[in-house]
C-alpha positions as CSV (number, residue, x, y, z in Angstrom):
1,M,-0.2,107.4,208.8
2,S,0.3,108.5,205.2
3,S,-1.9,106.9,202.6
4,E,0.8,107.3,199.9
5,P,2.5,104.1,198.7
6,L,5.7,103.3,200.6
7,Y,8.0,104.0,197.7
8,I,6.5,107.5,197.3
9,Q,7.1,108.2,201.0
10,I,10.8,107.2,200.6
11,K,11.0,109.4,197.5
12,R,9.5,112.3,199.5
13,F,12.1,111.7,202.3
14,I,15.0,111.9,199.9
15,E,13.6,114.9,198.0
16,N,13.0,116.8,201.2
17,N,16.6,116.2,202.3
18,I,17.8,117.6,198.9
19,E,15.4,120.5,198.8
20,N,16.1,121.7,202.4
21,G,19.9,121.6,201.7
22,H,20.6,118.8,204.2
23,W,21.9,116.7,201.2
24,A,23.8,119.0,198.8
25,V,24.9,118.2,195.3
26,G,27.5,115.4,195.4
27,H,26.3,114.1,198.8
28,Q,26.1,110.4,199.1
29,I,22.6,109.6,200.3
30,T,21.6,107.0,202.9
31,T,22.2,103.5,201.6
32,E,19.4,101.2,200.4
33,M,20.0,98.8,203.3
34,E,19.7,101.7,205.8
35,L,16.5,103.0,204.1
36,T,15.1,99.4,204.1
37,K,15.5,99.3,207.9
38,Q,14.4,102.9,208.5
39,F,11.1,102.5,206.6
40,S,10.6,98.7,207.4
41,V,10.1,97.9,203.7
42,S,11.7,95.5,201.2
43,R,14.8,96.3,199.3
44,M,12.7,96.3,196.1
45,T,10.5,99.1,197.4
46,V,13.6,101.3,198.3
47,N,15.2,100.5,194.9
48,K,12.1,101.6,193.0
49,A,12.1,105.0,194.9
50,I,15.8,105.5,194.1
51,R,15.4,104.3,190.5
52,D,12.6,106.9,189.9
53,L,14.7,109.7,191.3
54,V,17.7,108.6,189.1
55,G,15.3,108.7,186.1
56,E,14.2,112.2,187.1
57,G,17.8,113.4,187.2
58,K,17.9,114.1,191.0
59,L,20.2,111.2,191.9
60,E,23.0,109.3,190.1
61,R,24.4,105.9,190.9
62,K,28.1,105.3,190.8
63,P,29.1,101.6,190.6
64,R,30.7,100.3,193.7
65,L,30.5,103.7,195.4
66,G,26.8,104.4,196.1
67,T,24.1,106.9,195.1
68,F,24.7,110.6,195.1
69,V,22.7,113.9,194.8
70,K,23.0,115.0,191.2
71,A,23.3,118.6,190.0
72,P,20.2,119.9,188.2
73,S,20.3,119.5,184.5
74,T,19.4,122.3,182.1
75,K,17.9,119.7,179.8
76,A,14.7,117.7,180.2
77,E,15.6,114.1,180.5
78,S,13.9,110.7,180.1
79,P,15.2,107.2,181.0
80,L,16.0,105.4,177.8
81,L,15.3,101.9,179.4
82,D,11.9,102.8,180.7
83,T,8.6,104.0,179.1
84,R,7.2,106.5,181.5
85,N,4.3,108.9,181.1
86,I,5.8,112.1,179.8
87,A,3.1,114.2,181.6
88,E,4.3,112.8,184.9
89,E,7.9,113.3,184.0
90,V,7.3,117.0,183.4
91,Q,5.2,117.5,186.5
92,Q,7.8,115.7,188.7
93,R,10.4,118.2,187.5
94,G,8.1,121.0,188.9
95,K,7.1,122.1,185.4
96,M,3.8,122.6,183.7
97,Y,2.7,119.9,181.2
98,S,0.5,120.6,178.2
99,S,-0.1,119.0,174.8
100,Q,-1.4,119.8,171.3
101,V,-3.2,117.1,169.3
102,I,-2.1,117.6,165.7
103,Q,-3.7,114.5,164.2
104,H,-5.9,111.7,165.6
105,A,-7.4,109.4,163.0
106,S,-8.4,105.9,162.0
107,I,-6.5,104.7,158.9
108,N,-5.7,101.6,157.0
109,A,-2.1,100.2,157.3
110,D,0.1,100.8,154.3
111,Q,3.0,98.5,153.6
112,E,5.4,100.4,156.0
113,I,3.0,100.5,158.9
114,A,1.9,96.9,158.3
115,I,5.5,95.8,158.7
116,K,6.0,97.9,161.8
117,L,2.9,96.4,163.5
118,G,3.2,92.9,162.1
119,I,-0.3,93.0,160.6
120,M,-1.8,92.6,157.2
121,L,-1.9,95.3,154.6
122,D,-5.0,97.6,154.9
123,S,-5.7,96.4,158.5
124,P,-7.4,99.1,160.7
125,V,-4.9,101.2,162.6
126,F,-5.2,104.3,164.8
127,Y,-2.8,107.1,164.3
128,S,-2.1,110.0,166.7
129,E,0.4,112.8,166.4
130,I,0.8,114.8,169.6
131,L,3.1,117.7,170.5
132,H,4.2,117.5,174.2
133,K,5.3,120.7,176.0
134,E,7.0,121.7,179.2
135,D,6.2,125.2,180.4
136,E,4.7,125.8,176.9
137,Q,8.0,124.8,175.2
138,P,7.9,121.8,172.9
139,I,10.0,118.9,174.1
140,Q,8.6,115.9,172.1
141,L,6.6,115.2,169.0
142,E,5.0,111.8,169.3
143,C,3.8,110.0,166.2
144,R,2.1,106.7,167.1
145,W,0.4,103.9,165.3
146,V,-1.8,101.5,167.3
147,N,-3.2,98.1,166.3
148,A,-7.0,98.8,166.4
149,K,-7.7,95.2,167.2
150,Y,-6.1,95.3,170.6
151,A,-7.0,98.9,171.6
152,P,-10.4,99.4,170.0
153,N,-11.2,102.6,172.0
154,Y,-8.0,104.4,171.4
155,H,-9.5,106.7,168.8
156,Q,-12.2,107.9,171.3
157,Q,-9.7,109.3,173.8
158,D,-9.1,113.0,174.5
159,F,-5.4,113.2,174.3
160,T,-5.4,116.7,175.8
161,T,-6.4,115.2,179.2
162,V,-4.6,111.8,179.0
163,T,-1.4,110.7,177.2
164,P,-1.3,107.7,174.8
165,N,1.2,106.1,177.2
166,E,-1.1,106.5,180.1
167,Y,-4.1,105.1,178.2
168,L,-2.2,102.1,176.7
169,S,-0.5,101.3,180.0
170,K,-3.9,100.9,181.7
171,N,-5.6,99.0,178.9
172,C,-2.7,97.0,177.4
173,P,-0.2,96.4,180.2
174,M,3.3,96.4,178.7
175,S,5.3,93.2,178.7
176,A,8.2,94.1,176.3
177,V,9.6,97.2,174.6
178,E,12.0,97.7,171.7
179,H,14.0,100.9,171.4
180,T,16.3,102.4,168.7
181,V,17.8,105.9,169.0
182,E,19.3,108.0,166.2
183,A,20.3,111.6,165.5
184,I,18.6,113.1,162.5
185,T,18.3,116.4,160.6
186,C,14.8,117.8,160.8
187,D,12.8,119.1,157.9
188,A,11.3,122.6,158.1
189,N,7.9,121.4,159.4
190,L,9.3,119.3,162.2
191,A,11.8,122.0,163.2
192,S,9.0,124.5,163.4
193,L,6.8,122.2,165.5
194,L,9.6,121.6,168.0
195,G,10.8,125.2,168.0
196,M,14.2,124.2,166.8
197,G,16.8,126.5,165.2
198,A,18.6,125.9,161.9
199,H,21.1,123.0,162.1
200,E,20.0,122.0,165.6
201,P,20.3,118.2,166.2
202,C,17.1,116.2,166.7
203,L,17.0,113.0,168.7
204,L,14.6,110.3,167.3
205,L,13.5,107.4,169.4
206,H,11.9,104.5,167.6
207,R,9.7,102.5,170.0
208,R,7.6,99.4,169.7
209,T,5.6,97.9,172.6
210,W,4.0,94.5,173.3
211,S,1.4,93.3,175.8
212,G,1.8,89.6,176.3
213,D,2.5,88.3,172.8
214,K,0.6,91.1,171.1
215,L,2.4,93.9,169.3
216,I,0.3,96.9,170.4
217,S,2.0,100.1,169.0
218,S,4.9,101.6,167.1
219,A,5.9,105.1,167.8
220,L,8.4,107.7,166.6
221,L,9.4,110.2,169.3
222,Y,11.2,113.3,168.2
223,H,13.1,115.6,170.6
224,P,15.1,118.8,170.2
225,G,18.7,117.8,170.9
226,S,19.6,121.1,172.7
227,R,16.8,120.8,175.2
228,Y,16.3,117.1,175.7
229,Q,18.4,114.0,176.6
230,L,17.8,110.3,177.0
231,S,19.7,108.6,179.8
232,S,20.5,105.0,180.7
233,K,21.7,103.9,184.2
234,I,23.1,100.4,184.7
235,T,24.5,99.1,187.9
236,L,27.2,96.4,187.5
């Protein structure tokens, strides 16, 4: 019997059917109710497996119709309504993940950062600036400020071997997240870091995360618009 979690086994079953051509692009997959019976699991377990595959761009839900195999996207994609580890996202797409730490420092909060984190001026804050890559191509620049009071060991982490998301998820379990997305024009330095051409659009995701009633971090996530997209799937 496999030692993998049940939802992973269901994901593997769906992925195998797609990869061996049994379920082609546009094919409606087995219903959640049928998968629940087939694997003797709860509807919640099946839903998590399918939700993950939707987030990875392998499936798409069509309200009142079902779930279908999705055509591969030429863009990297992240779910807008989730906060997943970007290293896992890249690896699940069958790509190689790597990162470059540009800055990693302990600072005192200026007025702007104090407001973002809801702390007093000059409070200790950890700042990290990391360039995330997929097959050596930049897909995200992450600029993150973390309240040092709630994550005191953040500045000691090696962010070439663990991502900030992974570390914070384990040490400050997320209870709430705030997202704002906008399209911006990059300055020359940002465009160079992300390998963007002149006049290429840039997607900027503002994110703040809470653990319990504690505001843990505030981040700016920059993405090259021609190679990255944010998705949101809502079933009505």
